[in-house]
Coordinates of C-alpha atoms in Angstrom, one line a residue:
M1 CA 32.7 -3.9 -5.8
N2 CA 31.0 -4.3 -9.1
I3 CA 27.4 -4.8 -8.3
L4 CA 24.6 -6.1 -10.5
F5 CA 21.1 -5.0 -9.5
L6 CA 18.0 -6.8 -10.9
S7 CA 14.6 -5.3 -10.6
L8 CA 11.2 -5.0 -12.1
L9 CA 11.2 -1.2 -11.4
D10 CA 11.2 0.9 -14.5
F11 CA 13.6 3.8 -14.0
E12 CA 16.2 5.6 -16.2
S13 CA 18.5 7.3 -13.7
L14 CA 19.7 6.9 -10.1
D15 CA 18.6 10.4 -9.5
E16 CA 15.0 9.3 -9.4
R17 CA 13.5 8.8 -6.0
N18 CA 12.3 5.4 -4.8
I19 CA 13.5 2.8 -2.3
Y20 CA 15.8 1.1 -4.9
T21 CA 17.5 4.1 -6.5
D22 CA 18.0 5.7 -3.1
L23 CA 19.8 2.6 -1.9
L24 CA 21.8 2.3 -5.1
R25 CA 23.0 5.9 -4.7
E26 CA 24.3 5.0 -1.3
F27 CA 26.4 2.2 -2.8
R28 CA 27.7 4.6 -5.5
K29 CA 28.5 7.2 -2.9
N30 CA 30.7 4.6 -1.2
G31 CA 32.7 3.9 -4.3
H32 CA 30.9 0.9 -5.8
I33 CA 30.3 0.5 -9.5
L34 CA 26.7 -0.4 -10.4
Y35 CA 25.2 -2.3 -13.3
V36 CA 21.4 -2.3 -13.4
V37 CA 18.8 -4.2 -15.4
S38 CA 15.6 -2.3 -15.4
P39 CA 12.7 -3.3 -17.7
I40 CA 10.6 -1.5 -20.3
E41 CA 7.2 -3.1 -20.5
R42 CA 5.8 -4.0 -23.9
R43 CA 3.1 -1.3 -23.7
K44 CA 5.7 1.4 -24.0
R45 CA 6.7 0.3 -27.5
Q46 CA 10.4 0.8 -27.0
K47 CA 13.4 -1.3 -27.9
T48 CA 16.1 -2.3 -25.4
F49 CA 18.8 0.4 -24.9
L50 CA 21.7 1.2 -22.5
I51 CA 22.0 4.3 -20.3
E52 CA 25.5 5.3 -18.9
E53 CA 25.9 7.8 -16.1
Q54 CA 28.6 8.3 -13.5
G55 CA 29.4 5.1 -11.7
C56 CA 26.4 3.3 -13.2
K57 CA 25.1 1.6 -16.4
I58 CA 21.4 0.9 -16.7
L59 CA 20.2 -1.6 -19.2
K60 CA 16.6 -0.8 -20.2
L61 CA 15.4 -4.2 -21.2
K62 CA 12.2 -4.8 -23.2
I63 CA 9.9 -7.3 -21.5
G64 CA 6.2 -8.2 -21.4
N65 CA 3.7 -6.4 -19.3
V66 CA 4.0 -7.2 -15.6
Q67 CA 2.8 -4.1 -13.7
K68 CA -0.8 -3.0 -13.5
T69 CA -2.1 -5.8 -15.7
N70 CA -4.2 -8.9 -15.2
Y71 CA -2.7 -11.9 -13.4
I72 CA -2.8 -14.1 -16.6
E73 CA -0.7 -11.6 -18.6
K74 CA 1.5 -11.0 -15.6
G75 CA 2.1 -14.7 -15.2
I76 CA 3.0 -15.2 -18.8
S77 CA 5.4 -12.3 -18.8
L78 CA 7.1 -13.6 -15.6
L79 CA 7.6 -17.0 -17.2
T80 CA 9.7 -15.4 -20.0
L81 CA 11.5 -13.0 -17.8
Q82 CA 14.6 -15.1 -16.9
S83 CA 15.6 -15.8 -20.5
Q84 CA 15.2 -12.2 -21.4
Y85 CA 17.4 -11.0 -18.5
I86 CA 20.1 -13.6 -19.2
R87 CA 20.3 -12.6 -22.9
G88 CA 20.5 -8.9 -21.9
I89 CA 23.3 -9.5 -19.4
K90 CA 25.2 -11.7 -21.9
K91 CA 25.0 -9.0 -24.6
Y92 CA 25.6 -5.8 -22.6
F93 CA 27.6 -6.8 -19.5
R94 CA 29.4 -10.0 -20.8
N95 CA 32.9 -8.9 -19.7
V96 CA 32.0 -7.5 -16.3
R97 CA 33.0 -9.6 -13.3
F98 CA 30.3 -9.1 -10.7
D99 CA 31.2 -9.2 -7.0
L100 CA 27.7 -8.9 -5.7
I101 CA 24.2 -9.5 -7.1
L102 CA 21.4 -7.5 -5.5
Y103 CA 17.8 -8.4 -6.5
A104 CA 14.3 -7.8 -5.3
T105 CA 11.0 -9.7 -5.1
P106 CA 8.8 -9.4 -6.9
P107 CA 9.4 -11.4 -9.0
V108 CA 10.4 -14.8 -7.7
T109 CA 11.6 -15.7 -11.2
F110 CA 15.1 -14.3 -11.1
Q111 CA 16.5 -17.6 -9.9
K112 CA 18.1 -18.7 -13.2
V113 CA 19.5 -15.2 -13.8
V114 CA 21.1 -15.1 -10.4
K115 CA 22.4 -18.7 -10.8
Y116 CA 23.9 -17.9 -14.2
V117 CA 25.8 -14.9 -13.0
K118 CA 26.8 -16.5 -9.6
N119 CA 28.2 -19.6 -11.3
K120 CA 30.1 -17.6 -13.9
W121 CA 31.8 -15.1 -11.5
H122 CA 31.3 -16.8 -8.1
S123 CA 29.4 -13.7 -7.1
A124 CA 27.9 -13.1 -3.6
T125 CA 24.1 -12.9 -3.6
Y126 CA 21.6 -10.8 -1.6
L127 CA 17.9 -10.9 -1.9
L128 CA 15.8 -7.8 -0.9
L129 CA 12.5 -9.5 0.0
K130 CA 9.8 -7.0 -0.8
D131 CA 6.9 -9.4 -1.5
I132 CA 6.1 -13.0 -0.5
W133 CA 4.7 -14.5 -3.6
P134 CA 2.7 -16.6 -4.6
Q135 CA 1.2 -16.8 -1.1
G136 CA -0.1 -13.3 -1.5
I137 CA -2.4 -14.2 -4.4
V138 CA -3.6 -17.3 -2.5
D139 CA -4.6 -15.1 0.4
L140 CA -6.6 -12.9 -1.9
G141 CA -8.4 -15.9 -3.4
I142 CA -7.1 -15.3 -6.9
L143 CA -5.7 -18.8 -7.1
G144 CA -5.9 -21.9 -4.9
R145 CA -2.8 -23.1 -2.9
N146 CA -2.7 -26.4 -4.9
N147 CA -3.2 -24.7 -8.3
L148 CA -0.6 -25.8 -10.8
V149 CA 0.5 -22.2 -11.4
C150 CA 0.9 -21.5 -7.6
R151 CA 2.9 -24.7 -7.2
Y152 CA 5.2 -23.7 -10.0
F153 CA 5.8 -20.3 -8.6
R154 CA 6.3 -21.7 -5.0
K155 CA 9.0 -23.9 -6.5
K156 CA 10.6 -20.8 -8.0
E157 CA 10.3 -19.0 -4.7
K158 CA 12.1 -21.8 -2.8
G159 CA 14.8 -21.9 -5.5
M160 CA 15.3 -18.1 -5.1
Y161 CA 15.7 -18.4 -1.4
A162 CA 18.1 -21.3 -1.7
I163 CA 20.4 -19.5 -4.1
S164 CA 20.6 -16.4 -1.9
D165 CA 23.5 -16.0 0.5
Y166 CA 21.4 -13.6 2.6
I167 CA 17.8 -12.7 2.6
G168 CA 16.9 -9.1 3.7
C169 CA 13.4 -8.8 5.0
M170 CA 11.4 -5.6 5.6
S171 CA 10.4 -6.2 9.2
K172 CA 10.5 -8.5 12.2
A173 CA 7.3 -10.2 11.1
N174 CA 8.7 -10.8 7.7
V175 CA 11.8 -12.6 9.2
Q176 CA 9.5 -14.7 11.4
Y177 CA 7.3 -15.7 8.5
V178 CA 10.1 -16.7 6.1
R179 CA 11.8 -18.7 8.8
E180 CA 8.6 -20.5 9.8
H181 CA 7.6 -21.4 6.3
N182 CA 11.0 -22.2 4.9
S183 CA 12.7 -24.4 7.5
Y184 CA 15.3 -25.6 5.0
I185 CA 17.0 -22.2 5.1
D186 CA 19.7 -21.5 7.7
S187 CA 18.0 -18.9 9.9
E188 CA 21.2 -17.0 10.2
R189 CA 20.9 -16.1 6.5
I190 CA 17.6 -14.3 7.1
E191 CA 17.7 -10.8 8.6
I192 CA 16.0 -7.4 8.7
C193 CA 17.0 -5.1 5.9
P194 CA 14.2 -2.6 5.9
N195 CA 12.7 -0.5 3.2
C196 CA 14.7 2.7 3.2
I197 CA 14.9 6.1 1.5
E198 CA 17.3 9.0 1.4
L199 CA 15.6 11.7 3.5
S200 CA 14.6 14.8 1.6
E201 CA 15.9 18.1 2.6
R202 CA 13.7 20.1 4.9
K203 CA 11.7 22.4 2.8
T204 CA 10.4 25.8 3.9
A205 CA 6.6 25.5 4.3
V206 CA 4.8 26.9 1.3
D207 CA 3.0 30.1 2.0
E208 CA -0.7 30.4 2.5
E209 CA -1.2 31.7 -1.1
E210 CA 0.4 28.7 -2.6
Q211 CA -1.5 26.3 -0.3
S212 CA -4.7 28.0 -1.3
R213 CA -3.8 27.6 -5.0
I214 CA -3.1 23.9 -4.7
R215 CA -6.2 23.3 -2.6
E216 CA -8.3 25.1 -5.2
K217 CA -6.7 23.2 -8.1
Y218 CA -7.4 19.8 -6.7
G219 CA -10.7 20.6 -4.8
I220 CA -9.3 20.2 -1.3
P221 CA -11.3 21.9 1.4
Q222 CA -9.8 24.4 3.8
D223 CA -11.6 23.5 6.9
K224 CA -11.3 19.7 7.2
T225 CA -8.7 17.2 8.4
I226 CA -7.2 15.8 5.1
F227 CA -6.3 12.1 4.9
V228 CA -4.2 11.2 1.9
Y229 CA -3.5 7.9 0.2
G230 CA -0.8 7.8 -2.5
G231 CA 0.0 4.5 -4.2
N232 CA -1.2 1.5 -6.0
L233 CA -5.0 0.7 -6.2
G234 CA -5.1 -3.0 -6.6
K235 CA -6.4 -6.2 -4.9
P236 CA -3.9 -5.9 -2.0
Q237 CA -5.5 -2.7 -0.9
G238 CA -8.9 -4.3 -0.2
I239 CA -10.9 -1.8 -2.3
D240 CA -14.3 -3.3 -1.4
F241 CA -13.6 -2.4 2.3
V242 CA -12.2 1.0 1.3
I243 CA -15.5 1.8 -0.5
E244 CA -17.6 0.8 2.5
C245 CA -15.5 3.1 4.7
I246 CA -15.6 6.2 2.4
K247 CA -19.4 5.8 2.1
V248 CA -19.7 6.2 5.8
I249 CA -17.1 9.0 5.9
E250 CA -19.5 11.0 3.9
Q251 CA -21.4 11.5 7.2
L252 CA -18.3 13.1 8.9
D253 CA -18.3 16.8 8.1
H254 CA -14.7 17.3 9.5
I255 CA -13.0 14.5 7.4
F256 CA -11.9 14.6 3.8
V257 CA -10.1 11.7 2.0
L258 CA -7.8 12.3 -1.0
I259 CA -6.8 9.2 -2.9
V260 CA -4.0 9.4 -5.5
G261 CA -3.1 6.4 -7.5
A262 CA -3.7 4.0 -10.4
G263 CA -4.1 0.2 -10.7
T264 CA -6.5 -2.6 -11.5
E265 CA -9.1 -1.4 -9.0
Y266 CA -9.1 2.3 -9.9
N267 CA -12.2 2.1 -12.1
R268 CA -14.2 0.3 -9.4
L269 CA -13.3 3.0 -6.9
A270 CA -14.1 5.8 -9.3
H271 CA -17.4 4.2 -10.1
A272 CA -18.3 3.9 -6.5
I273 CA -17.5 7.6 -5.8
D274 CA -19.7 8.6 -8.7
E275 CA -22.5 6.1 -7.9
Y276 CA -22.9 7.2 -4.3
H277 CA -22.2 10.9 -5.0
L278 CA -19.4 11.1 -2.4
K279 CA -18.3 14.6 -1.7
N280 CA -15.8 13.9 1.1
T281 CA -13.6 11.7 -1.0
K282 CA -11.6 12.8 -4.0
L283 CA -9.8 10.4 -6.4
E284 CA -6.9 11.4 -8.7
S285 CA -5.2 9.0 -11.0
Y286 CA -2.1 11.2 -11.3
I287 CA -0.7 14.4 -9.8
P288 CA 2.6 15.9 -11.0
K289 CA 5.4 15.3 -8.5
M290 CA 5.9 19.0 -7.7
D291 CA 2.2 19.5 -7.0
Y292 CA 2.1 16.3 -4.9
E293 CA 4.9 17.4 -2.7
I294 CA 3.1 20.7 -2.0
L295 CA -0.2 18.8 -1.6
L296 CA 1.3 16.7 1.2
Q297 CA 1.9 20.0 3.1
V298 CA -1.8 20.7 3.1
C299 CA -2.7 17.2 4.2
H300 CA -2.7 16.0 7.8
V301 CA -2.5 12.2 7.9
G302 CA -1.2 9.5 5.5
L303 CA -3.2 6.3 4.9
I304 CA -2.2 2.7 4.4
F305 CA -4.8 0.1 3.2
L306 CA -4.2 -3.7 3.3
D307 CA -6.8 -6.4 2.6
H308 CA -7.8 -8.2 5.8
R309 CA -7.2 -11.7 4.2
F310 CA -3.5 -11.4 4.0
T311 CA -1.5 -14.1 6.0
I312 CA 1.8 -12.7 4.7
P313 CA 3.2 -9.7 6.5
N314 CA 3.3 -6.9 3.9
F315 CA 5.1 -3.7 4.8
P316 CA 4.2 -1.0 2.2
S317 CA 7.0 1.3 1.2
R318 CA 4.6 4.3 0.9
L319 CA 4.8 4.5 4.7
L320 CA 8.2 6.1 4.2
A321 CA 7.0 8.9 1.9
Y322 CA 4.4 9.9 4.6
M323 CA 7.1 9.9 7.2
D324 CA 9.5 11.9 5.1
A325 CA 6.8 14.5 4.7
S326 CA 6.3 14.6 8.5
L327 CA 2.8 13.2 8.3
P328 CA 1.4 10.9 11.0
V329 CA 0.0 7.6 9.7
F330 CA -3.3 5.7 10.0
A331 CA -2.7 2.1 9.0
I332 CA -5.9 0.1 8.2
V333 CA -4.4 -3.4 7.9
D334 CA -4.6 -7.1 8.4
E335 CA -3.5 -9.3 11.3
A336 CA -0.3 -10.6 9.7
T337 CA 1.6 -7.3 9.1
D338 CA 3.5 -5.5 11.9
V339 CA 3.3 -2.1 10.1
G340 CA 0.5 -1.0 12.5
Q341 CA 2.7 -2.0 15.5
V342 CA 5.6 0.0 14.2
V343 CA 3.3 3.1 13.7
E344 CA 1.9 2.9 17.2
N345 CA 5.1 1.9 19.0
G346 CA 6.9 4.8 17.3
N347 CA 4.1 7.2 18.5
F348 CA 3.6 8.5 15.0
G349 CA 0.1 7.1 14.2
W350 CA -2.7 4.7 14.7
S351 CA -3.7 1.3 13.4
C352 CA -6.9 -0.6 13.0
K353 CA -7.9 -3.9 11.4
S354 CA -9.4 -3.8 7.9
E355 CA -12.6 -5.7 8.8
D356 CA -14.8 -3.6 11.0
V357 CA -16.1 -0.5 9.2
A358 CA -17.6 0.9 12.4
E359 CA -14.2 0.7 14.2
V360 CA -12.4 2.3 11.3
I361 CA -14.9 5.1 11.1
K362 CA -14.5 5.7 14.9
M363 CA -10.8 6.0 14.4
F364 CA -11.2 8.4 11.5
D365 CA -13.4 10.6 13.7
E366 CA -11.0 10.6 16.6
I367 CA -7.9 11.3 14.4
G368 CA -9.8 14.0 12.7
R369 CA -10.3 15.8 16.0
C370 CA -6.8 15.1 17.3
T371 CA -4.8 18.2 18.4
E372 CA -1.4 16.4 18.3
L373 CA -1.1 15.8 14.5
N374 CA 1.9 18.0 14.1
E375 CA 3.7 16.4 17.0
K376 CA 3.1 12.9 15.7
G377 CA 4.3 14.1 12.3
E378 CA 7.6 15.2 13.8
N379 CA 7.8 11.8 15.5
A380 CA 7.4 10.1 12.1
R381 CA 10.2 12.1 10.6
A382 CA 12.5 11.3 13.5
Y383 CA 11.7 7.6 13.4
L384 CA 12.4 7.5 9.7
Q385 CA 15.8 9.0 10.1
K386 CA 16.6 6.6 12.9
Y387 CA 15.4 3.3 11.4
Y388 CA 14.8 3.7 7.7
S389 CA 17.6 5.7 6.2
T390 CA 19.6 4.2 3.2
E391 CA 22.7 4.2 5.4
I392 CA 21.1 1.5 7.6
A393 CA 20.2 -0.8 4.8
Y394 CA 23.6 -0.2 3.1
Q395 CA 25.6 -1.1 6.2
T396 CA 23.4 -4.2 6.8
I397 CA 24.2 -5.5 3.3
V398 CA 28.0 -4.7 3.1
S399 CA 28.7 -6.1 6.6
H400 CA 28.6 -9.6 5.0
F401 CA 31.0 -8.9 2.2
G402 CA 34.2 -7.5 3.7
G403 CA 33.0 -4.1 5.0
E404 CA 32.7 -1.0 2.9

């Protein structure tokens, strides 16, 4: 099949590692030809260009700023997105007959793009639902439910669902939520198509000298249980609650928290660490990929943070990176998500609601003294291979379109 993939993820090769490129490589491995539209945000000051590699063409399309910016600029950029994508497809892929359109949320504003290609080529359509928007910003109190902007984007969301032949959700809770809040959709069109990655090759553990070097470089203590968070630092992570927790963690001599990431709330977190002179928490905005992979080998537990106000069931993809590194997981999350249930039912971690600081600190203390971290880490890796490999997501999608 000729497959068109639409995304907001900025990447320049299928050899990069993330949940989308890993899945696309699975399609390419099975003989499909890929055409990708991947944006370049305005802040990079680059023009649109085309990349060609084996079995794939990637259109790097210049758009406005969407990621890691304020919600006003993001909203304006999303409003102009559809016309930009359509113009790009017309110019660079005008003679390609697409059999299948794959696209992911965010954003919910690909509706007209999908409709244009679907009508022209009678293409099949499959939505990879990675975010339920705009309800997410309503949950966080950024905009009211009846706000004109929210109503506009809710209309776009419903249109996106309506034009999709199938909707692949990240988890069981996602499926239930979409069915309950969108009764106009045939429930048979909504299914689980989980976040997935290509498992990395098992690496030989780095020697003690290399571990000591990386610990010293990033100020990681030798004698504590190291909890690591790697990912976005924004409103969805509930940074106010995180700050309250790490202030108390300062009293636990056997715990150290490493946070690696950037986002709209980075400066607030950095200010709090400085203001309260926190020694058991380290914040890094960026760590080179090779260093980060080694660093994971000297960490003991992966962290997930989700704001307690969410009513939509988020399922953060960073979970898979921890599992791939054979790390157990501590999920500090809201009531709506089922990521905590997955972690506990798979016997590779713990979960706690992101509302009660005392309860969270109690769990940090218990996990920090746990003698089964290695065993739970192995469980995480095994669970990843069984349920979240790219082969599973690939087979789920192609099963609807005449097999492989």
